[in-house]
Amino acid sequence: AQKITQTQPGMFVQEKEAVTLDCTYDTSDPSYGLFWYKQPSSGEMIFLIYQGSYDQQNATEGRYSLNFQKARKSANLVISASQLGDSAMYFCAMREGRGGSNYKLTFGKGTLLTVNP
Amino acid sequence: DTGVSQDPRHKITKRGQNVTFRCDPISEHNRLYWYRQTLGQGPEFLTYFQNEAQLEKSRLLSDRFSAERPKGSFSTLEIQRTEQGDSAMYLCASSLNNEGETQYFGPGTRLLVL
């Protein structure tokens, strides 16, 4: 079974509008971390936001927020006020186990976001 | 604070040749990871170092692949007798051993095997 599922191969959004990128995950470990990365066409993976499984509040980082619904096992990324520079591939990833006891990330297949002017 | 760097950024080689990639992690990070990313996919874990010790190798890493991290600083990934199926982006990441343990990635090395 896929551990990370991103069901949207591509998304389009108008500049200045908000967009939600979907991510569902599958784990039986009570301790895990969820990450979102951005990958522009240049190839570098840029860290955006992190949510720990025990965090009570949804993570926010500037224009990025993570809509964490633990019971539904979803960790959607919300980008507010989209900019042309947000056009890129976005990957959701999970690390199972607490930091220090586990390490490798499992990635989804990504969503290609295109921001239209 | 400089980020993770990788060298070379691009490599074109002929089938059967050996190639070596280098990764320099963020200086205070004790953990280093290698991932491989093929077209249209997310990165897949290859191997992981804590300081100089290689603690896990994925089944994706055949015997033709070897990675080292002498002295717990930079790391090298060598592919011997390259095959066309080795064509991919090779990504290096590093992290600090803490609660969140965010992995920060380098720009990657794009390998094309002809």
PDB file of C-alpha atoms in Angstrom:
ATOM      1  CA  ALA A   1       0.000   0.000   0.000  1.00  0.00           C
ATOM      2  CA  GLN A   2       1.117   3.528  -0.736  1.00  0.00           C
ATOM      3  CA  LYS A   3       2.305   5.273   2.397  1.00  0.00           C
ATOM      4  CA  ILE A   4       1.858   8.735   0.908  1.00  0.00           C
ATOM      5  CA  THR A   5      -0.852   9.468  -1.646  1.00  0.00           C
ATOM      6  CA  GLN A   6      -1.114  12.682  -3.608  1.00  0.00           C
ATOM      7  CA  THR A   7      -4.164  12.369  -5.807  1.00  0.00           C
ATOM      8  CA  GLN A   8      -3.729  15.568  -7.816  1.00  0.00           C
ATOM      9  CA  PRO A   9      -1.123  15.161 -10.567  1.00  0.00           C
ATOM     10  CA  GLY A  10      -1.622  18.803 -11.549  1.00  0.00           C
ATOM     11  CA  MET A  11      -3.322  21.883 -10.174  1.00  0.00           C
ATOM     12  CA  PHE A  12      -3.937  25.350 -11.591  1.00  0.00           C
ATOM     13  CA  VAL A  13      -4.528  28.495  -9.574  1.00  0.00           C
ATOM     14  CA  GLN A  14      -4.854  32.172 -10.370  1.00  0.00           C
ATOM     15  CA  GLU A  15      -2.249  34.512  -8.974  1.00  0.00           C
ATOM     16  CA  LYS A  16      -3.226  35.894  -5.536  1.00  0.00           C
ATOM     17  CA  GLU A  17      -5.730  33.120  -4.888  1.00  0.00           C
ATOM     18  CA  ALA A  18      -5.346  30.339  -2.322  1.00  0.00           C
ATOM     19  CA  VAL A  19      -4.821  26.698  -3.286  1.00  0.00           C
ATOM     20  CA  THR A  20      -4.950  23.420  -1.381  1.00  0.00           C
ATOM     21  CA  LEU A  21      -2.738  20.469  -2.299  1.00  0.00           C
ATOM     22  CA  ASP A  22      -3.961  17.141  -0.974  1.00  0.00           C
ATOM     23  CA  CYS A  23      -1.940  14.504   0.865  1.00  0.00           C
ATOM     24  CA  THR A  24      -3.097  11.390   2.671  1.00  0.00           C
ATOM     25  CA  TYR A  25      -0.804   9.046   4.537  1.00  0.00           C
ATOM     26  CA  ASP A  26      -0.836   5.546   5.931  1.00  0.00           C
ATOM     27  CA  THR A  27       1.013   4.479   9.053  1.00  0.00           C
ATOM     28  CA  SER A  28       0.359   2.464  12.177  1.00  0.00           C
ATOM     29  CA  ASP A  29       3.131   4.215  14.091  1.00  0.00           C
ATOM     30  CA  PRO A  30       1.735   6.711  16.624  1.00  0.00           C
ATOM     31  CA  SER A  31       4.825   8.901  16.197  1.00  0.00           C
ATOM     32  CA  TYR A  32       5.488  10.368  12.803  1.00  0.00           C
ATOM     33  CA  GLY A  33       6.338  13.581  11.043  1.00  0.00           C
ATOM     34  CA  LEU A  34       4.852  15.040   7.902  1.00  0.00           C
ATOM     35  CA  PHE A  35       6.737  17.346   5.564  1.00  0.00           C
ATOM     36  CA  TRP A  36       6.043  19.346   2.449  1.00  0.00           C
ATOM     37  CA  TYR A  37       8.765  20.163  -0.048  1.00  0.00           C
ATOM     38  CA  LYS A  38       8.758  22.326  -3.167  1.00  0.00           C
ATOM     39  CA  GLN A  39      10.788  21.321  -6.207  1.00  0.00           C
ATOM     40  CA  PRO A  40      11.183  23.965  -8.925  1.00  0.00           C
ATOM     41  CA  SER A  41      12.328  22.975 -12.390  1.00  0.00           C
ATOM     42  CA  SER A  42      15.935  23.455 -11.251  1.00  0.00           C
ATOM     43  CA  GLY A  43      15.556  20.275  -9.194  1.00  0.00           C
ATOM     44  CA  GLU A  44      16.383  21.367  -5.657  1.00  0.00           C
ATOM     45  CA  MET A  45      14.007  20.170  -2.940  1.00  0.00           C
ATOM     46  CA  ILE A  46      13.052  23.130  -0.758  1.00  0.00           C
ATOM     47  CA  PHE A  47      11.630  22.454   2.697  1.00  0.00           C
ATOM     48  CA  LEU A  48       8.365  24.281   3.327  1.00  0.00           C
ATOM     49  CA  ILE A  49       6.654  23.053   6.465  1.00  0.00           C
ATOM     50  CA  TYR A  50       6.646  20.301   9.113  1.00  0.00           C
ATOM     51  CA  GLN A  51       3.903  18.796  11.276  1.00  0.00           C
ATOM     52  CA  GLY A  52       4.566  16.333  14.069  1.00  0.00           C
ATOM     53  CA  SER A  53       1.921  13.747  14.890  1.00  0.00           C
ATOM     54  CA  TYR A  54       1.611  15.000  18.451  1.00  0.00           C
ATOM     55  CA  ASP A  55       1.396  18.667  17.545  1.00  0.00           C
ATOM     56  CA  GLN A  56      -1.914  20.068  18.706  1.00  0.00           C
ATOM     57  CA  GLN A  57      -2.025  22.975  16.308  1.00  0.00           C
ATOM     58  CA  ASN A  58      -1.718  23.084  12.555  1.00  0.00           C
ATOM     59  CA  ALA A  59       1.714  24.219  11.399  1.00  0.00           C
ATOM     60  CA  THR A  60       2.091  27.552   9.632  1.00  0.00           C
ATOM     61  CA  GLU A  61       5.073  29.123   7.878  1.00  0.00           C
ATOM     62  CA  GLY A  62       4.358  32.438   6.214  1.00  0.00           C
ATOM     63  CA  ARG A  63       1.983  31.809   3.314  1.00  0.00           C
ATOM     64  CA  TYR A  64       2.064  28.057   3.910  1.00  0.00           C
ATOM     65  CA  SER A  65      -0.163  26.219   6.342  1.00  0.00           C
ATOM     66  CA  LEU A  66      -0.741  22.553   6.892  1.00  0.00           C
ATOM     67  CA  ASN A  67      -4.310  21.368   7.406  1.00  0.00           C
ATOM     68  CA  PHE A  68      -3.645  18.348   9.629  1.00  0.00           C
ATOM     69  CA  GLN A  69      -6.601  16.021  10.149  1.00  0.00           C
ATOM     70  CA  LYS A  70      -5.211  13.121  12.141  1.00  0.00           C
ATOM     71  CA  ALA A  71      -8.334  10.951  12.183  1.00  0.00           C
ATOM     72  CA  ARG A  72      -8.609  11.182   8.414  1.00  0.00           C
ATOM     73  CA  LYS A  73      -4.834  10.778   7.995  1.00  0.00           C
ATOM     74  CA  SER A  74      -4.603  13.814   5.821  1.00  0.00           C
ATOM     75  CA  ALA A  75      -2.041  16.607   5.744  1.00  0.00           C
ATOM     76  CA  ASN A  76      -3.059  19.074   3.077  1.00  0.00           C
ATOM     77  CA  LEU A  77      -0.866  22.035   2.188  1.00  0.00           C
ATOM     78  CA  VAL A  78      -2.587  25.390   1.837  1.00  0.00           C
ATOM     79  CA  ILE A  79      -0.796  28.151  -0.026  1.00  0.00           C
ATOM     80  CA  SER A  80      -2.385  31.543   0.411  1.00  0.00           C
ATOM     81  CA  ALA A  81      -2.033  34.457  -2.005  1.00  0.00           C
ATOM     82  CA  SER A  82      -0.336  32.406  -4.734  1.00  0.00           C
ATOM     83  CA  GLN A  83       2.576  33.958  -6.585  1.00  0.00           C
ATOM     84  CA  LEU A  84       4.000  33.137  -9.999  1.00  0.00           C
ATOM     85  CA  GLY A  85       7.113  31.812  -8.262  1.00  0.00           C
ATOM     86  CA  ASP A  86       5.023  29.166  -6.534  1.00  0.00           C
ATOM     87  CA  SER A  87       4.779  27.241  -9.804  1.00  0.00           C
ATOM     88  CA  ALA A  88       6.641  23.992  -9.064  1.00  0.00           C
ATOM     89  CA  MET A  89       6.240  20.355  -8.051  1.00  0.00           C
ATOM     90  CA  TYR A  90       5.123  19.872  -4.459  1.00  0.00           C
ATOM     91  CA  PHE A  91       5.886  16.715  -2.546  1.00  0.00           C
ATOM     92  CA  CYS A  92       4.377  15.431   0.665  1.00  0.00           C
ATOM     93  CA  ALA A  93       6.637  13.178   2.733  1.00  0.00           C
ATOM     94  CA  MET A  94       6.459  11.221   5.962  1.00  0.00           C
ATOM     95  CA  ARG A  95       8.978  10.049   8.513  1.00  0.00           C
ATOM     96  CA  GLU A  96       7.711   7.259  10.739  1.00  0.00           C
ATOM     97  CA  GLY A  97       8.953   7.107  14.316  1.00  0.00           C
ATOM     98  CA  ARG A  98      10.239   9.903  16.475  1.00  0.00           C
ATOM     99  CA  GLY A  99      13.070  12.058  15.314  1.00  0.00           C
ATOM    100  CA  GLY A 100      16.235  10.321  16.367  1.00  0.00           C
ATOM    101  CA  SER A 101      14.768   6.825  16.134  1.00  0.00           C
ATOM    102  CA  ASN A 102      13.939   6.928  12.475  1.00  0.00           C
ATOM    103  CA  TYR A 103      15.114   8.991   9.633  1.00  0.00           C
ATOM    104  CA  LYS A 104      14.207   8.114   6.079  1.00  0.00           C
ATOM    105  CA  LEU A 105      11.481  10.021   4.320  1.00  0.00           C
ATOM    106  CA  THR A 106       8.834   8.382   2.175  1.00  0.00           C
ATOM    107  CA  PHE A 107       7.582  10.682  -0.557  1.00  0.00           C
ATOM    108  CA  GLY A 108       4.407  10.871  -2.581  1.00  0.00           C
ATOM    109  CA  LYS A 109       4.432  11.242  -6.358  1.00  0.00           C
ATOM    110  CA  GLY A 110       3.939  14.968  -6.203  1.00  0.00           C
ATOM    111  CA  THR A 111       1.551  17.601  -7.521  1.00  0.00           C
ATOM    112  CA  LEU A 112       2.553  20.029 -10.252  1.00  0.00           C
ATOM    113  CA  LEU A 113       1.201  23.460  -9.372  1.00  0.00           C
ATOM    114  CA  THR A 114       0.877  26.094 -12.069  1.00  0.00           C
ATOM    115  CA  VAL A 115       0.096  29.664 -11.059  1.00  0.00           C
ATOM    116  CA  ASN A 116      -1.523  31.683 -13.836  1.00  0.00           C
ATOM    117  CA  PRO A 117      -1.122  35.467 -14.063  1.00  0.00           C
TER     118      PRO A 117
ATOM    119  CA  ASP B   1      25.057  29.308   6.962  1.00  0.00           C
ATOM    120  CA  THR B   2      25.616  27.535   3.660  1.00  0.00           C
ATOM    121  CA  GLY B   3      23.244  24.837   2.542  1.00  0.00           C
ATOM    122  CA  VAL B   4      23.895  21.352   1.236  1.00  0.00           C
ATOM    123  CA  SER B   5      26.063  21.324  -1.872  1.00  0.00           C
ATOM    124  CA  GLN B   6      26.510  18.620  -4.470  1.00  0.00           C
ATOM    125  CA  ASP B   7      29.027  18.146  -7.220  1.00  0.00           C
ATOM    126  CA  PRO B   8      28.752  17.743 -10.141  1.00  0.00           C
ATOM    127  CA  ARG B   9      25.329  19.140 -10.937  1.00  0.00           C
ATOM    128  CA  HIS B  10      25.149  17.190 -14.184  1.00  0.00           C
ATOM    129  CA  LYS B  11      26.929  14.080 -15.407  1.00  0.00           C
ATOM    130  CA  ILE B  12      26.680  12.336 -18.747  1.00  0.00           C
ATOM    131  CA  THR B  13      28.444   9.016 -19.023  1.00  0.00           C
ATOM    132  CA  LYS B  14      28.522   5.946 -21.203  1.00  0.00           C
ATOM    133  CA  ARG B  15      27.147   2.635 -20.066  1.00  0.00           C
ATOM    134  CA  GLY B  16      29.763   0.644 -18.209  1.00  0.00           C
ATOM    135  CA  GLN B  17      31.689   3.623 -16.873  1.00  0.00           C
ATOM    136  CA  ASN B  18      32.086   4.441 -13.191  1.00  0.00           C
ATOM    137  CA  VAL B  19      30.860   7.720 -11.740  1.00  0.00           C
ATOM    138  CA  THR B  20      31.301   9.373  -8.366  1.00  0.00           C
ATOM    139  CA  PHE B  21      29.202  12.110  -6.809  1.00  0.00           C
ATOM    140  CA  ARG B  22      30.054  14.276  -3.844  1.00  0.00           C
ATOM    141  CA  CYS B  23      27.822  15.804  -1.181  1.00  0.00           C
ATOM    142  CA  ASP B  24      28.810  18.403   1.408  1.00  0.00           C
ATOM    143  CA  PRO B  25      26.184  18.651   4.158  1.00  0.00           C
ATOM    144  CA  ILE B  26      25.337  21.614   6.354  1.00  0.00           C
ATOM    145  CA  SER B  27      28.321  21.834   8.648  1.00  0.00           C
ATOM    146  CA  GLU B  28      26.735  21.003  12.008  1.00  0.00           C
ATOM    147  CA  HIS B  29      24.473  18.248  10.679  1.00  0.00           C
ATOM    148  CA  ASN B  30      25.448  14.759  11.785  1.00  0.00           C
ATOM    149  CA  ARG B  31      23.033  12.857   9.557  1.00  0.00           C
ATOM    150  CA  LEU B  32      23.372  12.515   5.809  1.00  0.00           C
ATOM    151  CA  TYR B  33      21.062  10.821   3.317  1.00  0.00           C
ATOM    152  CA  TRP B  34      21.117   9.858  -0.327  1.00  0.00           C
ATOM    153  CA  TYR B  35      17.935   9.617  -2.386  1.00  0.00           C
ATOM    154  CA  ARG B  36      17.285   8.838  -6.028  1.00  0.00           C
ATOM    155  CA  GLN B  37      14.539  10.451  -8.059  1.00  0.00           C
ATOM    156  CA  THR B  38      13.415   9.225 -11.451  1.00  0.00           C
ATOM    157  CA  LEU B  39      11.218  11.151 -13.829  1.00  0.00           C
ATOM    158  CA  GLY B  40       7.684  11.676 -12.567  1.00  0.00           C
ATOM    159  CA  GLN B  41       8.360  10.148  -9.157  1.00  0.00           C
ATOM    160  CA  GLY B  42       9.153  11.366  -5.699  1.00  0.00           C
ATOM    161  CA  PRO B  43      12.606  10.741  -4.240  1.00  0.00           C
ATOM    162  CA  GLU B  44      13.355   7.242  -2.962  1.00  0.00           C
ATOM    163  CA  PHE B  45      15.647   6.551  -0.031  1.00  0.00           C
ATOM    164  CA  LEU B  46      18.988   4.930  -0.842  1.00  0.00           C
ATOM    165  CA  THR B  47      21.196   5.127   2.218  1.00  0.00           C
ATOM    166  CA  TYR B  48      21.851   6.996   5.434  1.00  0.00           C
ATOM    167  CA  PHE B  49      24.848   7.965   7.565  1.00  0.00           C
ATOM    168  CA  GLN B  50      25.058   9.065  11.135  1.00  0.00           C
ATOM    169  CA  ASN B  51      28.452  10.712  11.418  1.00  0.00           C
ATOM    170  CA  GLU B  52      30.771   8.320   9.528  1.00  0.00           C
ATOM    171  CA  ALA B  53      28.686   5.187  10.093  1.00  0.00           C
ATOM    172  CA  GLN B  54      26.472   3.936   7.273  1.00  0.00           C
ATOM    173  CA  LEU B  55      23.453   2.662   9.167  1.00  0.00           C
ATOM    174  CA  GLU B  56      21.109   1.537   6.430  1.00  0.00           C
ATOM    175  CA  LYS B  57      21.132   0.718   2.750  1.00  0.00           C
ATOM    176  CA  SER B  58      17.942   0.375   0.737  1.00  0.00           C
ATOM    177  CA  ARG B  59      17.318  -2.708  -1.367  1.00  0.00           C
ATOM    178  CA  LEU B  60      17.361  -0.251  -4.270  1.00  0.00           C
ATOM    179  CA  LEU B  61      21.100   0.036  -3.757  1.00  0.00           C
ATOM    180  CA  SER B  62      22.641  -2.760  -5.760  1.00  0.00           C
ATOM    181  CA  ASP B  63      26.189  -4.032  -5.270  1.00  0.00           C
ATOM    182  CA  ARG B  64      27.324  -1.595  -7.952  1.00  0.00           C
ATOM    183  CA  PHE B  65      26.577   1.293  -5.600  1.00  0.00           C
ATOM    184  CA  SER B  66      28.790   2.286  -2.721  1.00  0.00           C
ATOM    185  CA  ALA B  67      28.651   5.273  -0.426  1.00  0.00           C
ATOM    186  CA  GLU B  68      31.134   6.595   2.065  1.00  0.00           C
ATOM    187  CA  ARG B  69      31.328   9.393   4.570  1.00  0.00           C
ATOM    188  CA  PRO B  70      34.898   9.512   5.828  1.00  0.00           C
ATOM    189  CA  LYS B  71      35.389  11.521   9.013  1.00  0.00           C
ATOM    190  CA  GLY B  72      31.676  12.235   9.167  1.00  0.00           C
ATOM    191  CA  SER B  73      31.859  15.241   6.891  1.00  0.00           C
ATOM    192  CA  PHE B  74      31.306  15.061   3.110  1.00  0.00           C
ATOM    193  CA  SER B  75      29.975  11.931   1.455  1.00  0.00           C
ATOM    194  CA  THR B  76      30.574  10.262  -1.890  1.00  0.00           C
ATOM    195  CA  LEU B  77      28.279   7.997  -3.853  1.00  0.00           C
ATOM    196  CA  GLU B  78      29.948   5.814  -6.474  1.00  0.00           C
ATOM    197  CA  ILE B  79      28.188   3.837  -9.170  1.00  0.00           C
ATOM    198  CA  GLN B  80      30.269   1.193 -10.895  1.00  0.00           C
ATOM    199  CA  ARG B  81      29.540  -0.187 -14.351  1.00  0.00           C
ATOM    200  CA  THR B  82      26.680   2.236 -14.918  1.00  0.00           C
ATOM    201  CA  GLU B  83      23.531   1.071 -16.658  1.00  0.00           C
ATOM    202  CA  GLN B  84      20.906   3.101 -18.485  1.00  0.00           C
ATOM    203  CA  GLY B  85      18.500   2.416 -15.635  1.00  0.00           C
ATOM    204  CA  ASP B  86      20.786   4.385 -13.325  1.00  0.00           C
ATOM    205  CA  SER B  87      19.803   7.598 -15.105  1.00  0.00           C
ATOM    206  CA  ALA B  88      18.140   9.714 -12.443  1.00  0.00           C
ATOM    207  CA  MET B  89      18.546  12.681 -10.148  1.00  0.00           C
ATOM    208  CA  TYR B  90      20.655  11.820  -7.103  1.00  0.00           C
ATOM    209  CA  LEU B  91      19.758  13.959  -4.122  1.00  0.00           C
ATOM    210  CA  CYS B  92      21.693  14.385  -0.918  1.00  0.00           C
ATOM    211  CA  ALA B  93      20.164  15.696   2.290  1.00  0.00           C
ATOM    212  CA  SER B  94      21.371  16.365   5.799  1.00  0.00           C
ATOM    213  CA  SER B  95      19.731  16.853   9.164  1.00  0.00           C
ATOM    214  CA  LEU B  96      20.449  17.537  12.781  1.00  0.00           C
ATOM    215  CA  ASN B  97      19.477  14.856  15.260  1.00  0.00           C
ATOM    216  CA  ASN B  98      16.595  16.624  16.994  1.00  0.00           C
ATOM    217  CA  GLU B  99      12.872  16.267  17.468  1.00  0.00           C
ATOM    218  CA  GLY B 100      11.688  17.664  14.148  1.00  0.00           C
ATOM    219  CA  GLU B 101      14.709  16.421  12.226  1.00  0.00           C
ATOM    220  CA  THR B 102      13.971  18.278   9.020  1.00  0.00           C
ATOM    221  CA  GLN B 103      16.075  17.102   6.112  1.00  0.00           C
ATOM    222  CA  TYR B 104      17.562  19.830   3.967  1.00  0.00           C
ATOM    223  CA  PHE B 105      18.362  18.875   0.405  1.00  0.00           C
ATOM    224  CA  GLY B 106      21.103  19.838  -1.979  1.00  0.00           C
ATOM    225  CA  PRO B 107      20.546  20.801  -5.619  1.00  0.00           C
ATOM    226  CA  GLY B 108      21.053  17.227  -6.807  1.00  0.00           C
ATOM    227  CA  THR B 109      23.200  15.574  -9.465  1.00  0.00           C
ATOM    228  CA  ARG B 110      21.447  14.684 -12.706  1.00  0.00           C
ATOM    229  CA  LEU B 111      22.956  11.538 -14.198  1.00  0.00           C
ATOM    230  CA  LEU B 112      22.379  10.473 -17.768  1.00  0.00           C
ATOM    231  CA  VAL B 113      23.765   7.123 -18.857  1.00  0.00           C
ATOM    232  CA  LEU B 114      23.974   6.720 -22.628  1.00  0.00           C
TER     233      LEU B 114
END
